[in-house]
């Protein structure tokens, strides 16, 4: 379920590195620069070092002391930390992807609302609110679209500072009957989903 690697030079050539599962338990951190800490320490990556003060856990950690090269490769994980003490090179459509690996429907701070009185599958869950307000869940047919479930509550996030916030973003609301059954009914990406998307404010800093 986890992947960790460290070397002076790390090159991943035309491969995909994939961890399993979602992550919804990351909380606001102290804004420590974990890459700087790991690069300053010697030796292999311990299990304890794969987290940030116990508030942020990483499923994938790659540390290159001098040079990191991803050539046509994909790193897919719910929460990842990728560090280099020198050169970083992403070549030929290399990507780092955490899409769809955060909080599940009905989970997380500000998760989307649901209409418990609506027949199963008739009302989409509301969008989760993370830095911006999510959209309403809706019911529809060929002649109308009508809101039937609210967005998640907009909650304040810590200031950005030098690093991005680490709080896990909320999932959408569950639109597939009882909340405890929602995760088991989620369909693979690319097919219809039981929840609306989340809200992200006017911009994202990288």
Tab-separated table of C-alpha atoms in Angstrom:
chain	number	residue	atom	x	y	z
A	1	UNK	CA	0.000	0.000	0.000
A	2	UNK	CA	3.018	2.300	0.404
A	3	UNK	CA	6.107	3.029	-1.653
A	4	UNK	CA	9.326	4.681	-0.489
A	5	UNK	CA	12.669	5.055	-2.275
A	6	UNK	CA	15.868	7.042	-1.751
A	7	UNK	CA	19.115	7.310	-3.705
A	8	UNK	CA	21.614	9.886	-4.853
A	9	UNK	CA	20.051	9.776	-8.310
A	10	UNK	CA	16.541	8.462	-8.911
A	11	UNK	CA	15.415	7.755	-12.479
A	12	UNK	CA	12.025	6.190	-13.255
A	13	UNK	CA	11.817	5.370	-16.939
A	14	UNK	CA	8.496	4.501	-18.657
A	15	UNK	CA	6.903	2.943	-15.578
A	16	UNK	CA	3.885	3.589	-13.394
A	17	UNK	CA	4.175	3.512	-9.611
A	18	UNK	CA	0.736	3.090	-8.041
A	19	UNK	CA	-0.278	2.882	-4.384
A	20	UNK	CA	-3.659	1.578	-3.205
A	21	UNK	CA	-6.500	3.338	-1.436
A	22	UNK	CA	-7.728	6.809	-0.553
A	23	UNK	CA	-6.617	9.266	2.120
A	24	UNK	CA	-8.942	11.456	4.154
A	25	UNK	CA	-7.123	11.808	7.476
A	26	UNK	CA	-4.548	14.483	6.675
A	27	UNK	CA	-4.943	17.504	8.950
A	28	UNK	CA	-3.422	21.005	8.993
A	29	UNK	CA	0.329	20.783	9.571
A	30	UNK	CA	2.891	23.132	11.065
A	31	UNK	CA	4.066	24.062	7.554
A	32	UNK	CA	7.407	22.330	8.080
A	33	UNK	CA	9.362	21.645	4.902
A	34	UNK	CA	9.503	17.845	5.015
A	35	UNK	CA	11.694	17.632	1.903
A	36	UNK	CA	14.338	19.808	3.504
A	37	UNK	CA	14.252	17.639	6.638
A	38	UNK	CA	14.586	14.372	4.723
A	39	UNK	CA	17.400	15.658	2.520
A	40	UNK	CA	19.330	16.803	5.595
A	41	UNK	CA	19.038	13.365	7.197
A	42	UNK	CA	21.079	10.395	6.026
A	43	UNK	CA	20.060	6.814	5.492
A	44	UNK	CA	16.945	5.096	4.253
A	45	UNK	CA	13.411	6.413	4.640
A	46	UNK	CA	11.914	5.093	7.871
A	47	UNK	CA	8.214	4.503	8.421
A	48	UNK	CA	8.145	7.401	10.890
A	49	UNK	CA	9.643	9.785	8.335
A	50	UNK	CA	6.777	9.058	5.936
A	51	UNK	CA	4.606	11.488	7.869
A	52	UNK	CA	4.763	15.134	8.881
A	53	UNK	CA	4.453	15.505	12.654
A	54	UNK	CA	1.732	12.841	12.635
A	55	UNK	CA	-0.679	15.193	10.855
A	56	UNK	CA	0.102	14.343	7.226
A	57	UNK	CA	0.826	10.845	5.961
A	58	UNK	CA	2.370	9.976	2.606
A	59	UNK	CA	1.608	6.845	0.594
A	60	UNK	CA	4.496	7.497	-1.792
A	61	UNK	CA	7.851	9.063	-0.866
A	62	UNK	CA	10.723	9.498	-3.328
A	63	UNK	CA	13.893	11.290	-2.225
A	64	UNK	CA	16.770	12.004	-4.634
A	65	UNK	CA	19.769	13.593	-2.955
A	66	UNK	CA	21.089	15.135	-6.156
A	67	UNK	CA	18.984	14.310	-9.234
A	68	UNK	CA	15.425	13.132	-9.937
A	69	UNK	CA	14.296	12.168	-13.442
A	70	UNK	CA	10.842	10.913	-14.446
A	71	UNK	CA	10.878	9.897	-18.090
A	72	UNK	CA	7.445	9.016	-19.478
A	73	UNK	CA	6.447	7.743	-16.040
A	74	UNK	CA	3.411	8.185	-13.801
A	75	UNK	CA	3.300	8.340	-10.019
A	76	UNK	CA	-0.229	7.725	-8.714
A	77	UNK	CA	-0.928	7.989	-4.993
A	78	UNK	CA	-3.401	9.495	-2.556
A	79	UNK	CA	-0.697	11.564	-0.836
A	80	UNK	CA	2.862	11.837	-2.101
A	81	UNK	CA	6.129	13.570	-1.272
A	82	UNK	CA	8.712	13.849	-4.054
A	83	UNK	CA	11.993	15.592	-3.216
A	84	UNK	CA	15.289	16.399	-4.879
A	85	UNK	CA	18.313	18.162	-3.454
A	86	UNK	CA	19.354	19.302	-6.913
A	87	UNK	CA	17.898	18.709	-10.386
A	88	UNK	CA	14.288	17.705	-11.081
A	89	UNK	CA	13.357	16.694	-14.630
A	90	UNK	CA	9.874	15.622	-15.763
A	91	UNK	CA	10.139	14.394	-19.332
A	92	UNK	CA	7.816	12.999	-22.026
A	93	UNK	CA	4.441	13.404	-20.318
A	94	UNK	CA	5.632	12.304	-16.895
A	95	UNK	CA	2.944	12.982	-14.281
A	96	UNK	CA	2.213	12.969	-10.560
A	97	UNK	CA	-1.473	12.207	-10.087
A	98	UNK	CA	-3.667	12.119	-6.967
A	99	UNK	CA	-6.979	12.443	-8.826
A	100	UNK	CA	-9.938	10.770	-7.136
A	101	UNK	CA	-7.833	9.559	-4.191
A	102	UNK	CA	-8.964	11.944	-1.452
A	103	UNK	CA	-12.050	11.762	0.740
A	104	UNK	CA	-14.864	9.479	-0.386
A	105	UNK	CA	-18.479	10.685	-0.629
A	106	UNK	CA	-19.805	11.749	2.746
A	107	UNK	CA	-16.304	12.069	4.232
A	108	UNK	CA	-14.112	14.992	5.178
A	109	UNK	CA	-14.500	18.534	6.457
A	110	UNK	CA	-17.284	20.251	4.499
A	111	UNK	CA	-18.393	17.127	2.618
A	112	UNK	CA	-21.380	17.463	0.299
A	113	UNK	CA	-24.962	17.143	1.484
A	114	UNK	CA	-27.392	14.366	0.673
A	115	UNK	CA	-31.150	14.075	0.428
A	116	UNK	CA	-32.005	11.187	2.728
A	117	UNK	CA	-35.687	11.290	1.788
A	118	UNK	CA	-35.157	10.943	-1.984
A	119	UNK	CA	-35.447	7.502	-3.616
A	120	UNK	CA	-32.067	5.834	-4.053
A	121	UNK	CA	-30.192	7.124	-7.086
A	122	UNK	CA	-32.710	9.889	-7.847
A	123	UNK	CA	-30.809	12.808	-6.292
A	124	UNK	CA	-27.119	13.414	-6.785
A	125	UNK	CA	-25.083	14.331	-3.730
A	126	UNK	CA	-24.040	17.950	-3.255
A	127	UNK	CA	-20.482	19.003	-3.945
A	128	UNK	CA	-17.866	19.117	-1.204
A	129	UNK	CA	-16.604	22.581	-0.268
A	130	UNK	CA	-12.822	22.962	-0.168
A	131	UNK	CA	-11.494	26.543	-0.482
A	132	UNK	CA	-14.665	27.285	-2.497
A	133	UNK	CA	-18.323	26.343	-2.288
A	134	UNK	CA	-19.318	23.107	-4.013
A	135	UNK	CA	-22.332	22.822	-6.285
A	136	UNK	CA	-25.781	21.557	-5.356
A	137	UNK	CA	-26.807	17.981	-6.036
A	138	UNK	CA	-29.634	17.666	-8.564
A	139	UNK	CA	-32.382	15.472	-9.887
A	140	UNK	CA	-33.294	15.695	-13.549
A	141	UNK	CA	-35.016	14.211	-16.548
A	142	UNK	CA	-35.305	15.286	-20.182
A	143	UNK	CA	-37.320	18.406	-19.318
A	144	UNK	CA	-35.857	19.819	-16.073
A	145	UNK	CA	-32.944	20.009	-13.671
A	146	UNK	CA	-33.770	20.755	-10.036
A	147	UNK	CA	-31.512	21.118	-6.992
A	148	UNK	CA	-32.304	18.494	-4.353
A	149	UNK	CA	-29.233	18.374	-2.084
A	150	UNK	CA	-27.043	21.156	-0.726
A	151	UNK	CA	-23.318	21.684	-0.991
A	152	UNK	CA	-21.041	21.064	1.951
A	153	UNK	CA	-20.579	23.735	4.559
A	154	UNK	CA	-17.847	26.190	3.585
A	155	UNK	CA	-15.226	25.940	6.323
A	156	UNK	CA	-12.192	28.179	6.828
A	157	UNK	CA	-8.848	26.741	5.843
A	158	UNK	CA	-5.502	27.840	7.307
A	159	UNK	CA	-3.571	30.551	5.503
A	160	UNK	CA	-1.381	29.381	2.658
A	161	UNK	CA	1.978	30.653	3.852
A	162	UNK	CA	4.988	29.267	1.937
A	163	UNK	CA	3.363	25.849	1.409
A	164	UNK	CA	-0.071	24.650	0.345
A	165	UNK	CA	-2.610	23.614	3.025
A	166	UNK	CA	-2.419	19.949	3.977
A	167	UNK	CA	-5.997	19.429	5.207
A	168	UNK	CA	-7.668	16.649	3.195
A	169	UNK	CA	-10.280	18.104	0.830
A	170	UNK	CA	-13.874	16.978	1.344
A	171	UNK	CA	-15.715	14.424	-0.736
A	172	UNK	CA	-19.061	15.063	-2.386
A	173	UNK	CA	-22.350	14.028	-0.822
A	174	UNK	CA	-23.649	10.480	-1.125
A	175	UNK	CA	-26.452	10.218	-3.659
A	176	UNK	CA	-26.886	6.444	-3.509
A	177	UNK	CA	-28.986	5.674	-0.457
A	178	UNK	CA	-27.617	5.066	3.055
A	179	UNK	CA	-24.259	6.751	3.619
A	180	UNK	CA	-22.597	3.562	4.836
A	181	UNK	CA	-23.414	1.909	1.499
A	182	UNK	CA	-22.092	4.709	-0.667
A	183	UNK	CA	-18.437	3.691	-0.956
A	184	UNK	CA	-19.380	0.195	-2.116
A	185	UNK	CA	-21.517	1.613	-4.910
A	186	UNK	CA	-18.946	3.955	-6.422
A	187	UNK	CA	-18.321	3.057	-10.051
A	188	UNK	CA	-14.915	3.125	-11.749
A	189	UNK	CA	-13.671	6.452	-13.021
A	190	UNK	CA	-15.086	7.333	-16.410
A	191	UNK	CA	-18.597	6.108	-15.544
A	192	UNK	CA	-21.404	7.866	-13.681
A	193	UNK	CA	-20.657	8.670	-10.045
A	194	UNK	CA	-23.076	9.015	-7.127
A	195	UNK	CA	-21.774	12.415	-6.002
A	196	UNK	CA	-21.163	15.920	-7.268
A	197	UNK	CA	-17.707	17.390	-7.440
A	198	UNK	CA	-16.048	19.649	-4.889
A	199	UNK	CA	-15.414	23.359	-4.940
A	200	UNK	CA	-11.944	24.877	-5.252
A	201	UNK	CA	-11.491	28.640	-4.966
A	202	UNK	CA	-10.405	31.021	-7.721
A	203	UNK	CA	-6.867	29.720	-8.029
A	204	UNK	CA	-4.363	27.074	-6.949
A	205	UNK	CA	-0.746	27.871	-6.191
A	206	UNK	CA	2.034	25.441	-7.047
